[in-house]
Amino acid sequence: MDKNIFLSDYTIVDIETTGLSPLRDEIIEISALKVREHIVVDKFSTLTKPAAVISPFISALTGITNEMVKDAPEIKSILLSFKDFLANDCIVGHNINFDYRFLHHNLEKYFGTGLDNDRLDTVKLARKFCPDLPSYKLSSLAKHFDINTEGHHRALKDCEMTYNLYNKIIEQCDMQKQLSFVVS
């Protein structure tokens, strides 16, 4: 594989939510890493205050409590600056359609415009380039590639893990290419 087939400029996105439905549940944290030439050059990260109370289950999973978000901005007040941060970048994420649906829904709900950015899912990449792994959860892939998982299920940490995972997949493909030349 040629490293050039992979994106070198993109934005990694991750959100934390109060549940699984963009129609019923809310975004409580949104983070992104802007990458240029494979290097992180900027970041966006904020908690957001939901209208509803964060359940004990979600607090236990994410570490985000009602106390933490009580003075945070509402999602409506940060969405346009987040969309500006994304610009026209391809959005990279782990199971990215989940995050994309929430962001798209909220942008349509509050501003009448959604997202139309291209997306690249690291779950799909991992399945393609690492087909024999028992699990494709972000934490499982991180452990497989020896990526630190401390702080997992917080949006910025998950962005960092996804960034490292994406780079590990690129490295693995590059190593496979080098090995194919040795074997042939």
Short mmCIF file of C-alpha atoms in Angstrom, two decimals:
data_model
loop_
_atom_site.label_atom_id
_atom_site.label_comp_id
_atom_site.label_asym_id
_atom_site.label_seq_id
_atom_site.Cartn_x
_atom_site.Cartn_y
_atom_site.Cartn_z
CA MET A 1 0.00 0.00 0.00
CA ASP A 2 1.14 3.50 -0.73
CA LYS A 3 0.87 5.94 2.15
CA ASN A 4 -0.45 8.46 -0.37
CA ILE A 5 -3.72 6.54 -0.77
CA PHE A 6 -4.60 7.61 2.77
CA LEU A 7 -5.84 11.07 3.68
CA SER A 8 -3.19 13.44 4.99
CA ASP A 9 -5.57 16.39 5.62
CA TYR A 10 -8.79 15.72 7.55
CA THR A 11 -10.61 16.38 10.82
CA ILE A 12 -11.23 13.69 13.41
CA VAL A 13 -14.55 14.05 15.25
CA ASP A 14 -16.03 12.44 18.32
CA ILE A 15 -19.05 13.28 20.44
CA GLU A 16 -20.52 12.01 23.68
CA THR A 17 -24.30 11.88 24.00
CA THR A 18 -27.07 11.18 26.49
CA GLY A 19 -28.16 8.15 24.44
CA LEU A 20 -28.29 6.55 21.01
CA SER A 21 -31.03 8.49 19.21
CA PRO A 22 -30.31 11.84 17.51
CA LEU A 23 -34.07 12.55 17.72
CA ARG A 24 -34.45 11.96 21.47
CA ASP A 25 -30.97 12.31 22.94
CA GLU A 26 -28.49 15.17 23.18
CA ILE A 27 -24.82 15.89 22.57
CA ILE A 28 -22.99 16.54 25.84
CA GLU A 29 -19.45 16.79 24.49
CA ILE A 30 -17.98 17.52 21.09
CA SER A 31 -14.32 17.37 20.09
CA ALA A 32 -12.28 17.45 16.91
CA LEU A 33 -8.66 17.34 15.81
CA LYS A 34 -7.67 19.11 12.59
CA VAL A 35 -4.90 17.19 10.81
CA ARG A 36 -2.63 18.54 8.08
CA GLU A 37 0.05 16.39 6.44
CA HIS A 38 -0.65 13.67 9.07
CA ILE A 39 0.06 16.10 11.98
CA VAL A 40 -2.53 17.49 14.43
CA VAL A 41 -2.48 21.27 13.98
CA ASP A 42 -5.58 22.42 15.88
CA LYS A 43 -8.28 21.15 18.21
CA PHE A 44 -11.86 21.95 19.16
CA SER A 45 -13.36 20.61 22.37
CA THR A 46 -16.23 21.58 24.62
CA LEU A 47 -18.80 20.13 26.94
CA THR A 48 -22.37 21.15 26.14
CA LYS A 49 -25.30 21.59 28.49
CA PRO A 50 -28.22 19.31 27.65
CA ALA A 51 -31.82 20.23 28.38
CA ALA A 52 -32.36 16.87 30.10
CA VAL A 53 -30.52 15.38 33.05
CA ILE A 54 -27.58 13.08 32.25
CA SER A 55 -28.42 9.57 33.43
CA PRO A 56 -26.22 7.75 35.95
CA PHE A 57 -25.44 5.17 33.23
CA ILE A 58 -24.09 7.83 30.83
CA SER A 59 -22.17 9.54 33.66
CA ALA A 60 -20.58 6.20 34.60
CA LEU A 61 -19.70 5.47 30.95
CA THR A 62 -18.32 8.89 30.00
CA GLY A 63 -17.33 10.43 33.31
CA ILE A 64 -19.43 13.47 32.36
CA THR A 65 -21.70 14.57 35.19
CA ASN A 66 -24.56 17.02 35.44
CA GLU A 67 -22.34 19.20 37.62
CA MET A 68 -19.68 19.33 34.86
CA VAL A 69 -22.14 20.59 32.23
CA LYS A 70 -24.24 22.97 34.35
CA ASP A 71 -22.32 26.05 33.11
CA ALA A 72 -21.38 24.66 29.68
CA PRO A 73 -22.75 26.29 26.51
CA GLU A 74 -25.84 24.83 24.90
CA ILE A 75 -25.19 22.89 21.68
CA LYS A 76 -26.96 25.53 19.60
CA SER A 77 -24.43 28.18 20.64
CA ILE A 78 -21.36 26.20 19.49
CA LEU A 79 -22.62 24.34 16.40
CA LEU A 80 -21.80 27.02 13.83
CA SER A 81 -18.28 27.55 15.17
CA PHE A 82 -17.83 23.78 15.12
CA LYS A 83 -19.07 23.63 11.52
CA ASP A 84 -16.61 26.43 10.64
CA PHE A 85 -13.84 24.39 12.30
CA LEU A 86 -14.73 21.40 10.11
CA ALA A 87 -14.88 23.53 6.96
CA ASN A 88 -14.88 21.16 3.97
CA ASP A 89 -12.63 18.55 5.55
CA CYS A 90 -13.32 14.88 5.32
CA ILE A 91 -14.54 13.81 8.75
CA VAL A 92 -12.69 10.81 10.18
CA GLY A 93 -14.06 8.93 13.14
CA HIS A 94 -14.65 5.57 14.72
CA ASN A 95 -18.18 4.50 13.82
CA ILE A 96 -18.45 8.00 12.35
CA ASN A 97 -22.03 7.69 11.12
CA PHE A 98 -23.24 7.77 14.75
CA ASP A 99 -21.54 11.13 15.39
CA TYR A 100 -22.44 12.45 11.95
CA ARG A 101 -26.16 11.74 12.42
CA PHE A 102 -26.23 13.65 15.72
CA LEU A 103 -24.33 16.62 14.29
CA HIS A 104 -26.35 16.69 11.09
CA HIS A 105 -29.65 16.48 12.99
CA ASN A 106 -28.72 19.30 15.38
CA LEU A 107 -27.53 21.58 12.58
CA GLU A 108 -30.78 21.00 10.68
CA LYS A 109 -32.87 21.45 13.82
CA TYR A 110 -31.30 24.75 14.85
CA PHE A 111 -30.07 26.25 11.57
CA GLY A 112 -31.89 24.49 8.75
CA THR A 113 -28.64 23.17 7.29
CA GLY A 114 -26.88 19.88 7.90
CA LEU A 115 -23.46 18.53 7.09
CA ASP A 116 -22.32 17.41 3.67
CA ASN A 117 -18.72 16.54 4.47
CA ASP A 118 -17.27 13.27 3.23
CA ARG A 119 -16.66 10.68 5.96
CA LEU A 120 -14.06 8.03 6.61
CA ASP A 121 -14.80 5.37 9.22
CA THR A 122 -11.86 3.79 11.04
CA VAL A 123 -14.06 0.78 11.90
CA LYS A 124 -14.35 0.01 8.18
CA LEU A 125 -10.63 0.61 7.65
CA ALA A 126 -9.73 -1.69 10.52
CA ARG A 127 -12.01 -4.43 9.19
CA LYS A 128 -10.44 -4.12 5.74
CA PHE A 129 -6.79 -3.95 6.77
CA CYS A 130 -6.95 -6.04 9.97
CA PRO A 131 -9.55 -8.67 9.05
CA ASP A 132 -8.71 -11.25 11.73
CA LEU A 133 -9.27 -9.25 14.90
CA PRO A 134 -11.93 -10.43 17.38
CA SER A 135 -13.34 -6.94 18.02
CA TYR A 136 -13.42 -3.59 16.24
CA LYS A 137 -14.44 -1.46 19.21
CA LEU A 138 -12.14 1.54 19.59
CA SER A 139 -10.80 0.35 22.94
CA SER A 140 -10.10 -3.15 21.56
CA LEU A 141 -8.29 -1.82 18.50
CA ALA A 142 -6.34 0.60 20.69
CA LYS A 143 -5.20 -2.26 22.92
CA HIS A 144 -4.27 -4.31 19.83
CA PHE A 145 -2.10 -1.46 18.53
CA ASP A 146 -0.75 -0.54 21.98
CA ILE A 147 -2.53 2.85 22.07
CA ASN A 148 -3.19 4.35 25.49
CA THR A 149 -6.90 4.06 26.39
CA GLU A 150 -6.89 6.00 29.67
CA GLY A 151 -9.77 8.47 29.54
CA HIS A 152 -11.67 6.51 26.85
CA HIS A 153 -15.29 7.66 26.31
CA ARG A 154 -14.37 11.32 26.55
CA ALA A 155 -14.60 12.98 23.15
CA LEU A 156 -11.12 14.49 22.94
CA LYS A 157 -9.43 11.31 24.17
CA ASP A 158 -11.43 9.25 21.65
CA CYS A 159 -10.32 11.65 18.90
CA GLU A 160 -6.69 11.12 19.96
CA MET A 161 -7.16 7.35 20.02
CA THR A 162 -8.77 7.45 16.56
CA TYR A 163 -5.92 9.60 15.23
CA ASN A 164 -3.38 7.09 16.57
CA LEU A 165 -5.40 4.16 15.24
CA TYR A 166 -5.58 5.71 11.77
CA ASN A 167 -1.81 6.20 11.79
CA LYS A 168 -1.23 2.63 12.98
CA ILE A 169 -3.34 1.32 10.09
CA ILE A 170 -1.28 3.44 7.67
CA GLU A 171 1.95 2.08 9.21
CA GLN A 172 0.67 -1.50 9.00
CA CYS A 173 -0.23 -1.08 5.34
CA ASP A 174 3.19 0.42 4.66
CA MET A 175 4.88 -2.52 6.43
CA GLN A 176 2.78 -5.01 4.42
CA LYS A 177 3.89 -3.28 1.23
CA GLN A 178 7.53 -3.51 2.28
CA LEU A 179 7.13 -7.19 3.19
CA SER A 180 5.52 -7.95 -0.16
CA PHE A 181 8.64 -6.64 -1.90
CA VAL A 182 10.85 -8.86 0.28
CA VAL A 183 8.75 -11.95 -0.44
CA SER A 184 8.38 -11.50 -4.19
#
